[in-house]
XYZ file of C-alpha atoms in Angstrom:
346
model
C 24.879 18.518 -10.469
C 24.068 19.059 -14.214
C 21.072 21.437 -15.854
C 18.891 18.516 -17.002
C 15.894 20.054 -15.767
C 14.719 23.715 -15.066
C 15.374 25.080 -12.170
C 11.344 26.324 -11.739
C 10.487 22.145 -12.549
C 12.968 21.028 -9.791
C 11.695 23.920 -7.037
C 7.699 22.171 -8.115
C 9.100 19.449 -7.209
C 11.223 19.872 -4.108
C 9.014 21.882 -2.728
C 11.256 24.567 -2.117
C 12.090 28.576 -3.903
C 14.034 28.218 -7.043
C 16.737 30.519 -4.665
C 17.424 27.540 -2.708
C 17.509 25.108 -6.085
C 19.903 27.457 -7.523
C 21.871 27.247 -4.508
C 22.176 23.547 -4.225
C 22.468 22.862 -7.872
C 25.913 25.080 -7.970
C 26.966 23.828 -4.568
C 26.647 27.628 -2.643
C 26.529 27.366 1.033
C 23.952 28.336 3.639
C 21.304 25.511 2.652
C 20.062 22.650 4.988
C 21.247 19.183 4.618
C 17.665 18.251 4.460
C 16.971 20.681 2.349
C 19.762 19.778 -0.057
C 18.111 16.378 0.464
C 15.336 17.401 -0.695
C 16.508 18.958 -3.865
C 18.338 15.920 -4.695
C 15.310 13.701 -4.466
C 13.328 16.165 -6.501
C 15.835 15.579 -9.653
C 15.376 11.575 -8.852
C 12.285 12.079 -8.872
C 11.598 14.263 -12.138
C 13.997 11.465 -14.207
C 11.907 8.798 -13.534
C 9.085 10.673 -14.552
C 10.358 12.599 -17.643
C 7.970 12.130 -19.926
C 5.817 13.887 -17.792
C 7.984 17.019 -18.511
C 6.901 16.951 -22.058
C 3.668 17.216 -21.918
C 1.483 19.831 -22.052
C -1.300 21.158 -19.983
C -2.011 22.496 -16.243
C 0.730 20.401 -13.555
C -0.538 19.617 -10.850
C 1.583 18.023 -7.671
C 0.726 15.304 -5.866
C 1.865 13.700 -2.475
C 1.806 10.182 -2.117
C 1.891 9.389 1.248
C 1.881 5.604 2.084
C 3.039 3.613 5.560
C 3.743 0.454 4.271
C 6.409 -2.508 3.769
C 9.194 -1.166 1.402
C 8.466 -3.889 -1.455
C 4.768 -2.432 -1.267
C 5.835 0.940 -1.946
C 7.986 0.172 -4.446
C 5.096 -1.259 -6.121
C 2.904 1.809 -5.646
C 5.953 3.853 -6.909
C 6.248 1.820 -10.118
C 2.631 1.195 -10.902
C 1.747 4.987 -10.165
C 5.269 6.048 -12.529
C 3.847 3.823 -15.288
C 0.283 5.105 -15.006
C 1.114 9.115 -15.015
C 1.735 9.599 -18.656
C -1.847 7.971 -19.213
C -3.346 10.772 -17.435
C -5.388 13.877 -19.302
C -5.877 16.201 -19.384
C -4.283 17.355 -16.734
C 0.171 16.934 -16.048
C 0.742 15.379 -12.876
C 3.721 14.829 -11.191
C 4.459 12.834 -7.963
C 6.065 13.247 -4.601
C 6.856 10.298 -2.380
C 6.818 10.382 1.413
C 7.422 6.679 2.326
C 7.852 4.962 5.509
C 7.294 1.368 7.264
C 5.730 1.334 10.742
C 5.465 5.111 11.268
C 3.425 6.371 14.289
C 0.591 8.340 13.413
C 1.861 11.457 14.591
C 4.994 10.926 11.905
C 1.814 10.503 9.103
C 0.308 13.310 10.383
C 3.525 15.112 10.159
C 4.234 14.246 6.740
C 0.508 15.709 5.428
C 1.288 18.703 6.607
C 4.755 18.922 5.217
C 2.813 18.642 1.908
C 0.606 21.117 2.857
C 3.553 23.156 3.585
C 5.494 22.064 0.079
C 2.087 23.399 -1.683
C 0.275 20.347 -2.738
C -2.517 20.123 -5.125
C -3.857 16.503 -3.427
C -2.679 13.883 -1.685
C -2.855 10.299 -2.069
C -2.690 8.251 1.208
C -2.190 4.939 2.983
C -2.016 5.364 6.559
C -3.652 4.332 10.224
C -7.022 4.971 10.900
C -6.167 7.498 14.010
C -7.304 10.714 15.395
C -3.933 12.327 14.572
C -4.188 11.463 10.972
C -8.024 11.876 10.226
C -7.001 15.469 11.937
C -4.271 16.186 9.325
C -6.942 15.345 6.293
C -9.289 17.922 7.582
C -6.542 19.979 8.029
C -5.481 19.666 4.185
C -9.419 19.579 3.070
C -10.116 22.882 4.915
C -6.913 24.299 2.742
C -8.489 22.809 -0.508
C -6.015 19.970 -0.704
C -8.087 16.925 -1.622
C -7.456 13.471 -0.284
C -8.319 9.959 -1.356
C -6.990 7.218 0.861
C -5.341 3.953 -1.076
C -5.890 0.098 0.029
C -6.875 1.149 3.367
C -9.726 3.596 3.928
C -9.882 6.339 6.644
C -14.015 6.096 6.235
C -14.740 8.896 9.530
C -12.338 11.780 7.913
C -12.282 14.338 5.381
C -10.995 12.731 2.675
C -12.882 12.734 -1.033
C -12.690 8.872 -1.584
C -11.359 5.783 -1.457
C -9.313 3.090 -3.901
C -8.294 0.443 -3.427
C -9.661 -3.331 -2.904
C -12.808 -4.309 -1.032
C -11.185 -5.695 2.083
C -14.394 -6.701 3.574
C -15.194 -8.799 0.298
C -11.680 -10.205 0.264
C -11.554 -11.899 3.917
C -15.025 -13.275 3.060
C -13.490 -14.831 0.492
C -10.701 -16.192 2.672
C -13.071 -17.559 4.750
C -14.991 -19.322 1.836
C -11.360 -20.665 0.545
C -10.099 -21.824 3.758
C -13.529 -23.604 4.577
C -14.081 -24.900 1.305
C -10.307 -26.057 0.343
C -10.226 -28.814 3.428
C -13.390 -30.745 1.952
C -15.871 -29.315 4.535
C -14.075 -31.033 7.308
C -11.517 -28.365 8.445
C -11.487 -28.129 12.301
C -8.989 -25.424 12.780
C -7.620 -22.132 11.002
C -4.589 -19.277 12.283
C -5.402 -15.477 11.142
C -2.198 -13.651 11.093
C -2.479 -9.909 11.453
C -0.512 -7.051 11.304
C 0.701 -4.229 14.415
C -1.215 -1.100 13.176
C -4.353 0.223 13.078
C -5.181 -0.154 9.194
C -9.193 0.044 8.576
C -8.795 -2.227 5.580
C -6.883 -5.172 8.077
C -9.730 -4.582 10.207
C -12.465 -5.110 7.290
C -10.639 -8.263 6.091
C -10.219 -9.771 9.823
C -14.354 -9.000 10.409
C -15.526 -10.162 6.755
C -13.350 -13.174 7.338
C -14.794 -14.124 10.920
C -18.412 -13.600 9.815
C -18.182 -15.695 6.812
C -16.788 -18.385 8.794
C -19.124 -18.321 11.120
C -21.880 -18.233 9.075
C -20.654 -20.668 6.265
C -18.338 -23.166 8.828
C -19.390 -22.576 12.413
C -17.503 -25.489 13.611
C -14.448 -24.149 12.647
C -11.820 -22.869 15.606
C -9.800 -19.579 15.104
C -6.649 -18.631 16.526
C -5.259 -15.256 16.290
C -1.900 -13.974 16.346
C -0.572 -10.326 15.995
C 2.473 -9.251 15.058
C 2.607 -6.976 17.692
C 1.534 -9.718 20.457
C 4.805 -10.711 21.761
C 7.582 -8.153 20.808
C 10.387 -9.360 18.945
C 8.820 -12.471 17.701
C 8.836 -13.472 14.194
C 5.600 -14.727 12.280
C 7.182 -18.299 12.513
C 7.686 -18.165 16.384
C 4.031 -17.148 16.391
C 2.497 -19.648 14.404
C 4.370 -22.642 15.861
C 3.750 -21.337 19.428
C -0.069 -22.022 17.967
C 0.414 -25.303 16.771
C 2.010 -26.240 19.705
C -1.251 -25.365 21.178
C -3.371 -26.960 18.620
C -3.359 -29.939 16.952
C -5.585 -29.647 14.653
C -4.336 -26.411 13.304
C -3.742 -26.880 9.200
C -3.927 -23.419 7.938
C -3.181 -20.422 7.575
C -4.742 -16.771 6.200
C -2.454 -13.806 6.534
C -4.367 -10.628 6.821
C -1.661 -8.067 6.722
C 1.278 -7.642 4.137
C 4.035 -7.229 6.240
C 7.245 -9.823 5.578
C 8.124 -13.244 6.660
C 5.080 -15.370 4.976
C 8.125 -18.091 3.954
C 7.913 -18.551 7.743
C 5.065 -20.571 7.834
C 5.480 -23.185 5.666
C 8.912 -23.698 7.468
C 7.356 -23.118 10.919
C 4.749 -26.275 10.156
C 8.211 -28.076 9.147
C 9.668 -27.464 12.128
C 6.661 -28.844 14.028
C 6.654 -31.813 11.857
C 3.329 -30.832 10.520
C 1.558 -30.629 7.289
C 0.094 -26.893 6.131
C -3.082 -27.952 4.497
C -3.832 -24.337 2.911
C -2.024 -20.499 3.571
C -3.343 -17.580 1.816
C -1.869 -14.535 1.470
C -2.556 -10.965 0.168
C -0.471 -9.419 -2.900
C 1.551 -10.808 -5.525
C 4.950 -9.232 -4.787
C 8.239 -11.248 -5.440
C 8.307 -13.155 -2.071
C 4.776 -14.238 -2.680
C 5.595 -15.412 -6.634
C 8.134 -17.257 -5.463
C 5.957 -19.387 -2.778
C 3.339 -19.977 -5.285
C 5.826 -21.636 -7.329
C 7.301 -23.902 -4.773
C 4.339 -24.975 -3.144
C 4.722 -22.697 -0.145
C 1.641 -20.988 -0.430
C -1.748 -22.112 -2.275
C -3.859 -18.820 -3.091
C -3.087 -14.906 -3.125
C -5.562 -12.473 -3.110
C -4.396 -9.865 -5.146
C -5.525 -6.638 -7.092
C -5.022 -4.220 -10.104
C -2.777 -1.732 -7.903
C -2.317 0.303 -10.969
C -6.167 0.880 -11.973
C -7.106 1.721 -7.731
C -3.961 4.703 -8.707
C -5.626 5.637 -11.741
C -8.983 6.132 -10.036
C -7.397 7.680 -6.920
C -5.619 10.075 -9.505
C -9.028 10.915 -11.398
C -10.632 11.431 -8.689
C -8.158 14.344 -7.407
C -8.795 16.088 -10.500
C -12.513 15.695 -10.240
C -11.941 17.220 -6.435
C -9.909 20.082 -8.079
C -12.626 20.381 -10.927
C -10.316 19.075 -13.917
C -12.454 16.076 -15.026
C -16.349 17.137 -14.233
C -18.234 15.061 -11.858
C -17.868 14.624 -8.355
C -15.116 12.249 -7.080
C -16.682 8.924 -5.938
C -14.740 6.012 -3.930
C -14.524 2.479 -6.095
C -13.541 -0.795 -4.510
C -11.898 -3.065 -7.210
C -12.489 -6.888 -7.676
C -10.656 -9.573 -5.704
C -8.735 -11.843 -7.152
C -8.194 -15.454 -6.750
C -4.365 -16.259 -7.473
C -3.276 -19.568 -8.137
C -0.153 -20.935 -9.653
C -2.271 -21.321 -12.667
C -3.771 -18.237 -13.121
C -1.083 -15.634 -12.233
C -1.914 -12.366 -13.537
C 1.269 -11.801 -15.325
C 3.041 -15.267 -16.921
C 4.786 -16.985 -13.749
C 6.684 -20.164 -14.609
C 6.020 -23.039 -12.703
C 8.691 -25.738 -11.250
């Protein structure tokens, strides 16, 4: 492997003694594969954020820790990459610990491998359980500070919260949903997720209330990923139209994959989807709101909820002064005429 970086900046990184680095940078036995691993990742790591290298100040390491659909951490990885160099005064530089459906004891497990690797705070996305909310005390009581991303852990120890108001966004489902079929709607799926996120939970309850309140004739059918194992989204939602006939839409509470199932699944049926929402304006979702497939995503500025979850680390670790405070950022209403960035219709 060649010198590009110091061997002290790669050990930061990894995590590890600069003993070991040496080791695995001139290919010396006696060295876990992991560990080798490790290293490796560390140098990925410090390339994509080189500019980081040049600055000066205090560094500071952070562990983003996120259980999520791998087009959703690529996204955090990007946004957060892009967003580092914009940081003062402090240097930051970022660990990843990704993963897609990992029990909570695996979460749990990866906080206090940071703990171990000597973070200075962690940024999280993860299930509201007992084994995680038990890690997070764990870090706070060793003065690692965490603020949870997109979905909150509200009963733990961590120093605040970033990320979209998920309450406020399934109310505004429900206002879409009601308001999009002319006031005469009779019937709307929820699609949610297999894990215990908070934020799911927020959007399902802020979506039921406001449809209650604002459309109380309206029916509601629920499916879960989880529900029947092995089942894909599609199976799911024709299974319910099967069952209902007046079924014509469609709000997806979770992010996982598959949302080109349900326009096809109404196909299939020889039905008409009169409106499916969706959260986040990844690549699969773009493409939908092109064709037709979907009508509105809710989406949000990933990048500022990182900026504020990074600020307020520093304010934890008394960088920036004030005390760090949890802010929920604005919904928005995606349409294909309004995209955020340009989208190209057709």
């Amino acid at each position: 492997m060649p010198r590009t970086f110091r061997v002290r900046d790669i050990a930061l990184q990894a995590g590890v003694s600069e003993t070991t680095v040496d080791r695995v940078l001139n290919g010396r036995p006696g060295v876990r594969a992991t560990t080798v691993d490790e290293v490796h990742r560390a140098v990925a790591d410090l390339e994509r954020q080189r500019t980081q290298l040049r600055l000066t100040g205090r560094t500071f390491v952070v562990d983003v820790v996120v259980d999520a659909p791998e087009r959703f951490t690529t996204a955090v990885r990007e946004a957060l990459e892009r967003t580092l160099p914009v940081l003062r005064p402090a240097v930051l530089r970022c660990r990843f610990a990704f993963s897609d459906a990992a029990s909570p004891a695996e979460v749990a497990g990866r906080l206090r491998e940071a703990a171990r690797r000597g973070s200075h705070g962690v940024v999280l996305k993860a299930p509201d359980s007992p084994e995680v909310v038990d890690a997070v005390a764990r870090l706070r009581a060793r003065g690692v500070p965490v603020v949870t991303l997109v979905t909150d852990l509200p009963g733990s120890a961590r120093v605040a919260y970033a990320g979209i108001d998920n309450r406020a966004a399934g109310a505004t489902a429900a206002h879409l949903v009601g308001r999009w079929g002319g006031g005469g709607r009779r019937s709307v799926l929820l699609a949610r997720g297999r894990s215990t996120f908070e934020g799911e939970d927020a959007r399902c309850s802020g979506f039921l209330g406001t449809l209650r309140e604002e459309f109380p004739g309206v029916r509601v059918h629920q499916v879960r990923e989880d529900e029947r194992p092995g089942a894909a989204l599609g199976d799911l939602v024709r299974a319910a139209l099967r069952a209902d006939p007046a079924l014509d839409a469609v709000y997806s509470a979770y992010a996982s994959g598959g949302s080109a199932q349900v326009p096809r699944a109404f196909a299939a049926e020889g039905r008409r989807c009169g409106f499916f929402l969706v959260h986040d304006l990844h690549p699969e979702h773009e493409q939908l709101l092109r064709t037709g497939g979907v009508d509105v995503v809710l989406h949000h500025d990933l990048a500022g909820d990182l900026r504020r979850a990074c600020h307020a680390l520093l304010q934890a670790r008394g960088e920036l002064p004030g005390a760090p405070q949890s802010w929920s950022s604005s919904v928005q209403v995606v349409t294909p005429h309004n995209p955020p960035v340009p989208l190209p219709l057709g």
